[in-house]
Amino acid sequence: MKKFILIVIATVFAASLAACNTASPADDVIRIHIRANSNSAEDQAVKTEVVKEVTDYLTPVLAECDSKAEAIEAIKSNLREIERTADNKLAECGKTYASTAKAVREEFPARQYGGYVFDRGEYDALIIELGSGEGDNWWCVAFPPLCFVPSGDGENFRYKSKIVEIIEKFFKEER
């Protein structure tokens, strides 16, 4: 049974990776951009706190989606809750500005992280602006659910996947 579960998890993981390496990832993915209020160290730190809250909220919502269309609909139907989640964290961090969340199709520059290339082009995206939204952004792929998160030094990124986290948790519990 455990081998079967691992095979299923590995298959889903491989399919998610393959989706990011297609000839036109813009057709297959939904991006998330969380834009900080400013580039001050404080606003960037608050953005990181909001990222954690929003991704924790969205992960189970998007995990239920079997297609990009379902994921877009799930995002659109949860925009107010996404804003509420971000706003609660902003208030907890002592900020008086609020967030604005929208589901749009937007032009993005080319990006390459960890061997994955996201060509310049129009992508469907969840955009969350914190306050003025004029600071640097954090980005992730909402569908398929793959994320790139800061490695700690602010410049480099490491690959993060909920599927990998599930596998790691599974093996920890075995010990």
Backbone as ProteinMPNN parsed JSONL, in Angstrom:
{"seq_chain_A": "MKKFILIVIATVFAASLAACNTASPADDVIRIHIRANSNSAEDQAVKTEVVKEVTDYLTPVLAECDSKAEAIEAIKSNLREIERTADNKLAECGKTYASTAKAVREEFPARQYGGYVFDRGEYDALIIELGSGEGDNWWCVAFPPLCFVPSGDGENFRYKSKIVEIIEKFFKEER", "coords_chain_A": {"N_chain_A": [[0.825, -1.201, 0.0], [1.945, 1.243, 0.823], [3.884, 1.59, -1.137], [2.257, 1.953, -3.366], [1.006, 4.397, -2.711], [3.238, 6.078, -2.701], [3.989, 5.863, -5.391], [1.784, 7.062, -6.657], [1.99, 9.672, -5.601], [4.517, 10.372, -6.604], [3.967, 10.296, -9.358], [2.086, 12.388, -9.651], [3.707, 14.49, -8.849], [5.704, 14.421, -10.864], [4.126, 15.028, -13.095], [3.375, 17.634, -12.454], [5.864, 18.928, -12.551], [6.461, 18.549, -15.259], [4.518, 20.14, -16.437], [5.488, 22.686, -16.026], [7.597, 22.774, -17.736], [6.78, 22.914, -20.323], [6.374, 23.9, -23.788], [4.997, 26.298, -23.906], [4.487, 27.728, -21.169], [2.757, 29.703, -20.289], [0.236, 29.035, -21.127], [-0.446, 26.99, -19.478], [-0.217, 27.525, -16.767], [-1.013, 29.264, -13.692], [-0.052, 32.179, -12.262], [1.068, 33.59, -9.152], [1.461, 36.723, -7.797], [2.719, 38.588, -5.249], [2.861, 41.73, -4.256], [4.89, 43.94, -2.58], [4.335, 46.76, -0.37], [6.388, 48.651, -0.447], [9.957, 48.928, -1.045], [11.227, 48.986, 1.357], [12.971, 47.558, 4.133], [11.273, 46.752, 6.182], [8.685, 46.643, 4.95], [9.208, 44.662, 3.068], [9.715, 42.496, 4.746], [7.213, 42.223, 5.931], [5.748, 41.528, 3.674], [6.752, 38.936, 3.263], [5.669, 37.65, 5.485], [2.95, 37.844, 4.858], [2.907, 36.319, 2.513], [3.291, 33.704, 3.51], [0.895, 33.327, 4.982], [-1.082, 33.631, 2.968], [-0.376, 31.624, 1.093], [-0.684, 29.394, 2.736], [-3.439, 29.526, 3.11], [-4.382, 29.27, 0.434], [-3.37, 26.805, -0.495], [-4.889, 24.346, 0.249], [-7.277, 25.016, -1.047], [-6.625, 25.201, -3.792], [-5.603, 22.699, -4.182], [-7.712, 21.045, -4.59], [-8.417, 21.414, -7.19], [-8.694, 20.264, -10.514], [-8.061, 21.227, -12.96], [-6.803, 23.987, -14.922], [-8.816, 25.84, -15.444], [-10.634, 25.298, -13.367], [-9.038, 26.066, -11.222], [-8.687, 28.817, -11.694], [-11.335, 29.667, -11.375], [-11.688, 28.964, -8.666], [-9.877, 30.703, -7.454], [-10.987, 33.205, -8.198], [-13.475, 33.051, -6.886], [-12.671, 33.192, -4.3], [-11.488, 35.62, -3.769], [-12.159, 37.715, -1.929], [-11.767, 36.452, 0.534], [-9.075, 35.884, 0.32], [-8.033, 38.491, 0.337], [-8.912, 39.209, 2.926], [-7.417, 37.411, 4.456], [-4.79, 38.313, 3.898], [-5.043, 40.979, 4.806], [-5.566, 40.614, 7.543], [-3.086, 39.624, 8.415], [-1.487, 41.833, 7.768], [-2.543, 43.752, 9.551], [-1.915, 42.487, 11.953], [0.807, 42.78, 11.838], [1.01, 45.427, 12.34], [0.454, 47.24, 10.325], [-1.199, 49.859, 8.555], [-2.13, 49.976, 6.033], [-3.993, 48.287, 3.407], [-4.761, 45.253, 1.556], [-5.117, 44.411, -1.934], [-6.685, 42.166, -3.983], [-6.721, 40.512, -7.093], [-7.841, 38.713, -9.952], [-6.329, 38.331, -12.937], [-5.264, 38.675, -16.381], [-2.048, 39.152, -17.271], [0.887, 40.857, -18.459], [4.122, 39.533, -18.162], [7.636, 39.614, -17.425], [10.322, 37.522, -18.689], [11.326, 34.79, -16.675], [13.602, 32.843, -14.803], [14.09, 30.248, -12.672], [15.771, 27.942, -10.707], [16.163, 26.166, -12.899], [13.751, 26.141, -14.22], [11.934, 27.65, -16.763], [10.12, 30.497, -17.391], [8.634, 31.964, -19.861], [8.644, 35.288, -21.278], [5.57, 36.959, -21.421], [1.936, 36.898, -21.611], [0.175, 35.969, -18.747], [-2.238, 34.183, -16.859], [-3.117, 35.293, -13.682], [-3.0, 35.63, -10.108], [-2.981, 38.549, -8.501], [-1.736, 40.214, -5.795], [-1.711, 43.117, -4.155], [-0.009, 44.848, -1.728], [-0.776, 47.507, 0.195], [0.481, 50.24, -1.519], [1.626, 48.655, -3.415], [4.06, 48.98, -4.695], [6.515, 47.862, -4.224], [9.11, 45.287, -4.445], [8.234, 42.046, -5.726], [6.98, 38.818, -4.705], [6.84, 35.613, -6.114], [4.94, 32.825, -7.339], [3.792, 29.664, -8.577], [0.545, 29.009, -8.928], [-1.081, 27.136, -10.116], [-0.081, 24.455, -12.062], [0.311, 23.396, -8.613], [3.067, 24.662, -7.723], [5.797, 26.122, -6.078], [8.135, 28.778, -5.69], [10.29, 29.771, -3.328], [11.863, 32.237, -1.2], [15.256, 31.551, -0.372], [16.465, 32.464, 1.84], [18.498, 34.321, 1.669], [17.452, 36.323, 0.23], [17.958, 36.701, -2.484], [18.395, 34.306, -3.89], [16.449, 31.467, -4.889], [14.609, 28.612, -3.872], [13.224, 25.488, -4.824], [9.943, 24.627, -3.947], [7.476, 22.399, -2.988], [4.256, 21.301, -2.246], [3.723, 18.646, -2.543], [6.22, 17.426, -2.226], [6.597, 18.102, 0.448], [4.567, 16.564, 1.629], [5.48, 13.977, 1.077], [7.899, 14.008, 2.538], [6.888, 14.348, 5.126], [5.431, 11.979, 5.357], [7.499, 10.06, 5.392], [8.835, 10.837, 7.725], [6.977, 10.213, 9.697], [7.093, 7.497, 9.579], [9.348, 6.734, 10.925]], "CA_chain_A": [[0.0, 0.0, 0.0], [2.818, 2.413, 0.889], [4.503, 1.745, -2.457], [1.228, 2.508, -4.239], [0.851, 5.811, -2.357], [4.422, 6.784, -3.184], [3.923, 5.906, -6.853], [0.783, 8.081, -6.998], [2.569, 10.975, -5.28], [5.598, 10.628, -7.571], [3.35, 10.567, -10.656], [1.527, 13.748, -9.597], [4.861, 15.381, -8.79], [6.312, 14.452, -12.203], [3.206, 15.745, -13.986], [3.478, 19.049, -12.118], [7.123, 19.422, -13.107], [6.346, 18.559, -16.714], [3.678, 21.271, -16.826], [6.303, 23.897, -16.011], [8.623, 22.683, -18.765], [6.147, 22.845, -21.626], [6.83, 24.928, -24.713], [4.318, 27.55, -23.602], [3.946, 27.617, -19.822], [1.691, 30.675, -20.058], [-1.043, 28.378, -21.376], [-0.668, 25.91, -18.533], [-0.037, 27.89, -15.365], [-1.548, 30.486, -13.09], [0.973, 32.723, -11.386], [0.69, 34.457, -8.037], [2.43, 37.765, -7.48], [2.387, 39.385, -4.069], [3.696, 42.921, -4.402], [5.046, 44.665, -1.32], [4.009, 48.175, -0.36], [7.594, 49.375, -0.865], [11.165, 48.116, -0.921], [11.845, 49.113, 2.679], [13.191, 46.258, 4.778], [10.076, 46.427, 6.953], [7.611, 46.225, 4.036], [9.588, 43.379, 2.472], [9.511, 41.481, 5.789], [5.757, 42.037, 6.054], [5.348, 40.759, 2.483], [7.088, 37.537, 3.519], [4.659, 37.145, 6.427], [1.693, 37.712, 4.107], [3.091, 35.183, 1.607], [3.037, 32.465, 4.253], [-0.537, 33.229, 5.294], [-1.867, 33.456, 1.74], [-0.126, 30.289, 0.526], [-1.329, 28.422, 3.631], [-4.871, 29.568, 2.813], [-4.671, 28.817, -0.926], [-2.926, 25.436, -0.793], [-5.986, 23.363, 0.195], [-8.281, 25.461, -2.028], [-6.168, 24.852, -5.132], [-5.333, 21.253, -4.246], [-8.953, 20.404, -5.031], [-8.646, 21.747, -8.6], [-8.152, 19.306, -11.474], [-7.728, 21.901, -14.213], [-6.508, 25.409, -14.808], [-10.101, 26.545, -15.393], [-11.149, 25.151, -11.993], [-8.185, 26.856, -10.335], [-9.039, 30.227, -11.899], [-12.635, 29.872, -10.729], [-11.481, 28.902, -7.215], [-9.237, 31.966, -7.064], [-11.968, 34.289, -8.328], [-14.527, 32.945, -5.873], [-12.075, 33.38, -2.977], [-10.732, 36.875, -3.72], [-12.427, 38.451, -0.676], [-11.118, 35.729, 1.629], [-7.64, 36.1, 0.126], [-7.77, 39.834, 0.872], [-9.112, 39.175, 4.373], [-6.253, 36.712, 5.005], [-3.655, 39.238, 3.814], [-5.307, 42.134, 5.669], [-5.396, 40.196, 8.941], [-1.643, 39.567, 8.689], [-0.999, 43.212, 7.75], [-2.941, 44.37, 10.822], [-1.111, 41.833, 12.991], [2.158, 43.346, 11.722], [0.935, 46.842, 12.661], [0.32, 48.075, 9.127], [-2.516, 50.471, 8.382], [-2.57, 49.806, 4.655], [-4.718, 47.035, 3.139], [-4.385, 44.536, 0.336], [-6.067, 44.308, -3.028], [-6.452, 40.929, -4.737], [-7.469, 40.45, -8.345], [-7.483, 37.664, -10.908], [-6.184, 39.033, -14.211], [-4.278, 38.202, -17.35], [-1.107, 40.256, -17.232], [2.192, 40.654, -19.099], [5.231, 39.331, -17.234], [8.93, 39.391, -18.069], [10.852, 36.157, -18.584], [11.921, 34.441, -15.377], [14.176, 31.503, -14.709], [14.469, 29.875, -11.317], [16.0, 26.519, -10.485], [16.064, 25.378, -14.113], [12.432, 26.298, -14.829], [11.875, 28.882, -17.531], [8.798, 31.058, -17.64], [8.865, 32.928, -20.929], [7.947, 36.57, -21.275], [4.268, 36.839, -22.056], [0.737, 37.09, -20.797], [-0.173, 34.857, -17.878], [-3.311, 34.336, -15.891], [-2.431, 35.477, -12.406], [-3.576, 36.236, -8.918], [-2.121, 39.656, -8.102], [-2.079, 40.765, -4.484], [-0.917, 44.308, -3.872], [-0.036, 45.261, -0.331], [-0.674, 48.967, 0.179], [0.654, 50.818, -2.854], [2.075, 47.6, -4.334], [5.191, 49.491, -5.477], [7.754, 47.177, -3.864], [9.432, 44.032, -5.124], [7.212, 41.028, -5.545], [7.26, 37.393, -4.533], [5.958, 34.925, -7.056], [4.727, 31.395, -7.179], [2.867, 29.109, -9.553], [-0.61, 28.508, -8.197], [-1.55, 25.929, -10.785], [-0.09, 23.431, -11.028], [0.787, 23.981, -7.35], [4.52, 24.676, -7.531], [6.201, 27.429, -5.569], [9.524, 29.13, -5.511], [10.3, 30.608, -2.134], [13.204, 32.728, -0.894], [16.092, 30.591, 0.343], [16.939, 33.083, 3.064], [19.383, 35.461, 1.421], [16.701, 37.334, -0.496], [18.244, 36.703, -3.907], [18.242, 32.967, -4.449], [15.183, 30.815, -4.632], [14.65, 27.162, -3.883], [11.97, 24.896, -5.235], [9.115, 24.133, -2.859], [6.266, 21.756, -3.477], [3.453, 20.656, -1.204], [3.846, 17.201, -2.738], [7.459, 17.038, -1.567], [6.362, 18.203, 1.878], [3.757, 15.408, 2.021], [6.374, 12.813, 1.057], [8.808, 14.115, 3.668], [6.102, 14.099, 6.339], [5.108, 10.554, 5.341], [8.663, 9.296, 5.825], [9.117, 11.184, 9.114], [6.045, 9.481, 10.54], [7.471, 6.096, 9.531], [10.479, 6.493, 11.838]], "C_chain_A": [[0.87, 1.266, 0.0], [3.489, 2.658, -0.458], [3.512, 2.371, -3.429], [1.063, 4.003, -3.975], [2.038, 6.61, -2.88], [4.438, 6.889, -4.701], [2.943, 6.981, -7.301], [1.359, 9.477, -6.751], [3.658, 11.329, -6.286], [5.045, 10.965, -8.947], [2.786, 11.982, -10.706], [2.658, 14.765, -9.604], [5.497, 15.532, -10.169], [5.43, 15.22, -13.182], [3.26, 17.242, -13.717], [4.755, 19.654, -12.676], [7.05, 19.53, -14.622], [5.536, 19.757, -17.187], [4.481, 22.565, -16.864], [7.369, 23.89, -17.093], [8.023, 22.556, -20.159], [6.643, 23.986, -22.494], [6.215, 26.28, -24.407], [3.696, 27.48, -22.21], [2.819, 28.602, -19.547], [0.317, 30.053, -20.269], [-1.427, 27.408, -20.279], [-0.659, 26.321, -17.073], [-0.816, 29.139, -14.988], [-0.482, 30.952, -12.115], [0.339, 33.493, -10.244], [1.819, 35.462, -7.883], [1.906, 38.528, -6.274], [3.382, 40.533, -4.054], [3.702, 43.711, -3.098], [4.656, 46.133, -1.482], [5.186, 49.0, -0.874], [8.779, 48.416, -0.77], [11.88, 48.323, 0.412], [11.985, 47.72, 3.287], [11.943, 45.82, 5.535], [8.945, 45.932, 6.048], [7.934, 44.89, 3.365], [9.404, 42.244, 3.482], [8.022, 41.188, 5.977], [5.24, 41.234, 4.86], [5.61, 39.27, 2.706], [6.096, 36.902, 4.482], [3.322, 36.914, 5.722], [1.77, 36.522, 3.162], [2.753, 33.883, 2.321], [1.554, 32.283, 4.531], [-1.369, 32.922, 4.049], [-1.627, 32.065, 1.138], [-0.714, 29.201, 1.417], [-2.839, 28.371, 3.381], [-5.171, 28.917, 1.456], [-4.344, 27.349, -1.196], [-4.079, 24.435, -0.796], [-7.074, 23.735, -0.818], [-7.888, 24.984, -3.42], [-5.855, 23.368, -5.283], [-6.55, 20.478, -4.736], [-9.209, 20.591, -6.527], [-7.948, 20.74, -9.512], [-7.75, 19.952, -12.799], [-7.427, 23.366, -13.939], [-7.803, 26.213, -14.684], [-10.706, 26.468, -13.988], [-10.343, 26.018, -11.028], [-8.489, 28.35, -10.47], [-10.361, 30.539, -11.209], [-12.5, 29.874, -9.212], [-10.844, 30.197, -6.711], [-10.253, 33.099, -7.096], [-13.026, 34.24, -7.231], [-13.995, 33.139, -4.452], [-11.312, 34.7, -2.841], [-10.933, 37.629, -2.408], [-11.746, 37.775, 0.504], [-9.593, 35.845, 1.526], [-7.252, 37.475, 0.674], [-7.891, 39.854, 2.384], [-7.906, 38.502, 5.062], [-5.035, 37.636, 5.015], [-3.846, 40.419, 4.768], [-5.144, 41.801, 7.148], [-3.915, 40.153, 9.307], [-1.05, 40.969, 8.683], [-1.314, 43.906, 9.072], [-2.124, 43.793, 11.978], [0.316, 42.384, 13.011], [2.168, 44.854, 11.97], [0.81, 47.771, 11.475], [-1.097, 48.626, 9.019], [-3.003, 50.372, 6.946], [-3.202, 48.427, 4.487], [-4.191, 46.394, 1.859], [-5.491, 44.637, -0.695], [-5.71, 43.054, -3.809], [-7.31, 40.959, -5.99], [-6.946, 39.291, -9.186], [-7.496, 38.311, -12.286], [-5.287, 38.241, -15.148], [-3.335, 39.377, -17.542], [0.204, 39.863, -17.91], [3.274, 40.55, -18.027], [6.524, 39.169, -18.02], [9.337, 37.925, -17.929], [11.488, 35.969, -17.218], [12.493, 33.044, -15.467], [14.617, 31.284, -13.278], [14.65, 28.373, -11.263], [15.843, 25.654, -11.723], [14.707, 25.456, -14.796], [12.379, 27.647, -15.513], [10.413, 29.265, -17.739], [9.018, 32.199, -18.618], [8.132, 34.229, -20.667], [6.608, 36.355, -21.958], [3.133, 37.105, -21.098], [0.413, 35.814, -20.046], [-1.436, 35.192, -17.116], [-2.642, 34.398, -14.533], [-3.372, 35.979, -11.321], [-2.564, 37.289, -8.49], [-2.631, 40.166, -6.764], [-1.137, 41.932, -4.236], [-1.111, 44.673, -2.416], [0.196, 46.765, -0.3], [-0.576, 49.48, -1.234], [1.092, 49.773, -3.883], [3.271, 47.995, -5.172], [6.513, 48.801, -5.169], [7.972, 45.92, -4.682], [8.386, 42.98, -4.794], [7.816, 39.671, -5.233], [6.35, 36.7, -5.524], [5.995, 33.435, -6.845], [3.837, 30.945, -8.337], [1.726, 28.462, -8.77], [-1.158, 27.23, -8.808], [-0.666, 25.644, -11.97], [0.606, 23.964, -9.776], [2.282, 23.79, -7.116], [4.903, 26.058, -7.042], [7.704, 27.563, -5.54], [9.551, 30.1, -4.35], [11.716, 31.078, -1.841], [13.974, 31.713, -0.053], [16.644, 31.183, 1.632], [17.813, 34.298, 2.816], [18.714, 36.529, 0.563], [16.912, 37.335, -1.992], [17.993, 35.349, -4.553], [16.906, 32.365, -4.058], [15.41, 29.316, -4.636], [13.27, 26.669, -4.257], [11.228, 24.38, -4.015], [7.864, 23.542, -3.472], [5.544, 21.125, -2.312], [3.559, 19.145, -1.332], [5.117, 16.694, -2.054], [7.282, 17.089, -0.053], [5.55, 17.014, 2.391], [4.63, 14.156, 2.078], [7.306, 12.847, 2.268], [8.091, 13.828, 4.98], [5.779, 12.61, 6.459], [6.277, 9.737, 5.868], [9.061, 9.614, 7.256], [8.25, 10.369, 10.059], [6.379, 7.997, 10.585], [8.546, 5.756, 10.562], [10.062, 6.302, 13.233]], "O_chain_A": [[0.586, 2.228, -0.713], [3.645, 3.806, -0.874], [3.886, 3.228, -4.23], [0.988, 4.791, -4.918], [1.864, 7.694, -3.437], [4.86, 7.912, -5.242], [3.237, 7.735, -8.229], [1.228, 10.362, -7.596], [3.715, 12.46, -6.767], [5.59, 11.827, -9.636], [2.983, 12.696, -11.69], [2.577, 15.785, -10.288], [5.797, 16.647, -10.595], [5.936, 15.979, -14.009], [3.198, 18.039, -14.653], [4.738, 20.762, -13.213], [7.529, 20.505, -15.2], [5.839, 20.331, -18.233], [4.178, 23.453, -17.661], [7.991, 24.924, -17.34], [8.711, 22.127, -21.085], [7.258, 24.929, -21.998], [6.852, 27.31, -24.63], [2.504, 27.201, -22.082], [2.001, 28.364, -18.659], [-0.661, 30.489, -19.663], [-2.594, 27.038, -20.153], [-1.059, 25.534, -16.216], [-1.214, 29.942, -15.831], [-0.061, 30.195, -11.24], [-0.784, 33.985, -10.356], [2.992, 35.091, -7.845], [0.789, 39.045, -6.284], [4.582, 40.336, -3.867], [2.652, 44.098, -2.584], [4.65, 46.671, -2.59], [5.0, 49.939, -1.648], [8.614, 47.238, -0.453], [13.018, 47.883, 0.578], [11.204, 46.818, 2.983], [11.596, 44.639, 5.527], [8.316, 44.916, 6.343], [7.038, 44.082, 3.122], [8.982, 41.149, 3.111], [7.627, 40.037, 6.159], [4.39, 40.358, 5.021], [4.768, 38.437, 2.369], [5.723, 35.741, 4.313], [2.649, 35.911, 5.962], [0.793, 35.787, 3.022], [2.01, 33.055, 1.793], [1.016, 31.194, 4.334], [-2.249, 32.061, 4.074], [-2.576, 31.402, 0.719], [-1.193, 28.186, 0.911], [-3.446, 27.301, 3.435], [-6.096, 28.113, 1.339], [-4.982, 26.72, -2.04], [-4.236, 23.719, -1.786], [-7.719, 22.852, -1.384], [-8.713, 24.429, -4.146], [-5.846, 22.844, -6.397], [-6.415, 19.365, -5.245], [-10.131, 19.983, -7.072], [-6.779, 20.407, -9.318], [-7.166, 19.294, -13.66], [-7.749, 23.906, -12.881], [-7.873, 27.161, -13.903], [-11.229, 27.46, -13.48], [-10.906, 26.632, -10.122], [-8.541, 29.066, -9.47], [-10.488, 31.562, -10.536], [-13.126, 30.692, -8.537], [-11.228, 30.72, -5.665], [-10.37, 33.863, -6.138], [-13.426, 35.279, -6.707], [-14.776, 33.239, -3.506], [-10.559, 34.873, -1.883], [-9.966, 38.132, -1.835], [-11.206, 38.451, 1.38], [-8.905, 35.898, 2.546], [-6.259, 37.604, 1.39], [-7.057, 40.456, 3.061], [-7.439, 38.959, 6.105], [-4.331, 37.731, 6.021], [-2.908, 40.812, 5.461], [-4.639, 42.618, 7.918], [-3.53, 40.596, 10.389], [-0.191, 41.271, 9.512], [-0.452, 44.571, 9.647], [-1.695, 44.524, 12.87], [0.952, 42.448, 14.063], [3.209, 45.496, 11.829], [1.039, 48.974, 11.606], [-2.069, 47.946, 9.348], [-4.169, 50.654, 6.668], [-2.988, 47.523, 5.295], [-3.307, 46.923, 1.186], [-6.646, 44.913, -0.371], [-4.571, 42.891, -4.248], [-8.469, 41.374, -5.96], [-5.767, 38.942, -9.132], [-8.534, 38.781, -12.751], [-4.642, 37.27, -14.753], [-3.759, 40.467, -17.927], [0.58, 38.691, -17.931], [3.337, 41.366, -17.108], [6.521, 38.654, -19.138], [8.755, 37.185, -17.136], [12.111, 36.883, -16.677], [11.931, 32.169, -16.127], [15.42, 32.045, -12.74], [13.789, 27.618, -11.716], [15.425, 24.502, -11.607], [14.537, 24.879, -15.87], [12.733, 28.668, -14.923], [9.595, 28.468, -18.198], [9.521, 33.261, -18.253], [7.14, 34.273, -19.939], [6.524, 35.646, -22.961], [3.332, 37.483, -19.943], [0.379, 34.725, -20.62], [-1.675, 36.348, -16.768], [-1.708, 33.645, -14.259], [-4.375, 36.644, -11.577], [-1.425, 36.963, -8.155], [-3.805, 40.505, -6.619], [0.077, 41.756, -4.123], [-2.238, 44.792, -1.934], [1.249, 47.242, -0.724], [-1.44, 49.197, -2.064], [0.944, 49.986, -5.086], [3.493, 47.427, -6.241], [7.531, 49.117, -5.786], [7.137, 45.536, -5.501], [7.746, 43.013, -3.743], [8.998, 39.419, -5.468], [5.223, 37.139, -5.756], [6.925, 32.871, -6.268], [3.204, 31.77, -8.996], [1.928, 27.49, -8.042], [-1.642, 26.348, -8.098], [-0.505, 26.515, -12.824], [1.411, 24.89, -9.87], [2.703, 22.878, -6.406], [4.389, 27.059, -7.541], [8.438, 26.587, -5.384], [8.897, 31.142, -4.392], [12.677, 30.393, -2.195], [13.422, 31.097, 0.858], [17.234, 30.461, 2.435], [17.872, 35.205, 3.646], [19.342, 37.527, 0.209], [16.11, 37.924, -2.715], [17.436, 35.271, -5.648], [16.318, 32.712, -3.034], [16.299, 28.813, -5.323], [12.27, 27.352, -4.033], [11.831, 23.759, -3.14], [7.267, 24.128, -4.375], [6.169, 20.475, -1.474], [3.49, 18.435, -0.328], [5.098, 15.661, -1.386], [7.768, 16.207, 0.654], [5.822, 16.509, 3.481], [4.53, 13.368, 3.018], [7.485, 11.835, 2.945], [8.629, 13.14, 5.847], [5.847, 12.047, 7.552], [6.094, 8.834, 6.685], [9.582, 8.739, 7.947], [8.719, 9.892, 11.092], [5.992, 7.306, 11.527], [8.638, 4.615, 11.015], [10.904, 6.091, 14.106]]}, "name": "protein", "num_of_chains": 1, "seq": "MKKFILIVIATVFAASLAACNTASPADDVIRIHIRANSNSAEDQAVKTEVVKEVTDYLTPVLAECDSKAEAIEAIKSNLREIERTADNKLAECGKTYASTAKAVREEFPARQYGGYVFDRGEYDALIIELGSGEGDNWWCVAFPPLCFVPSGDGENFRYKSKIVEIIEKFFKEER"}
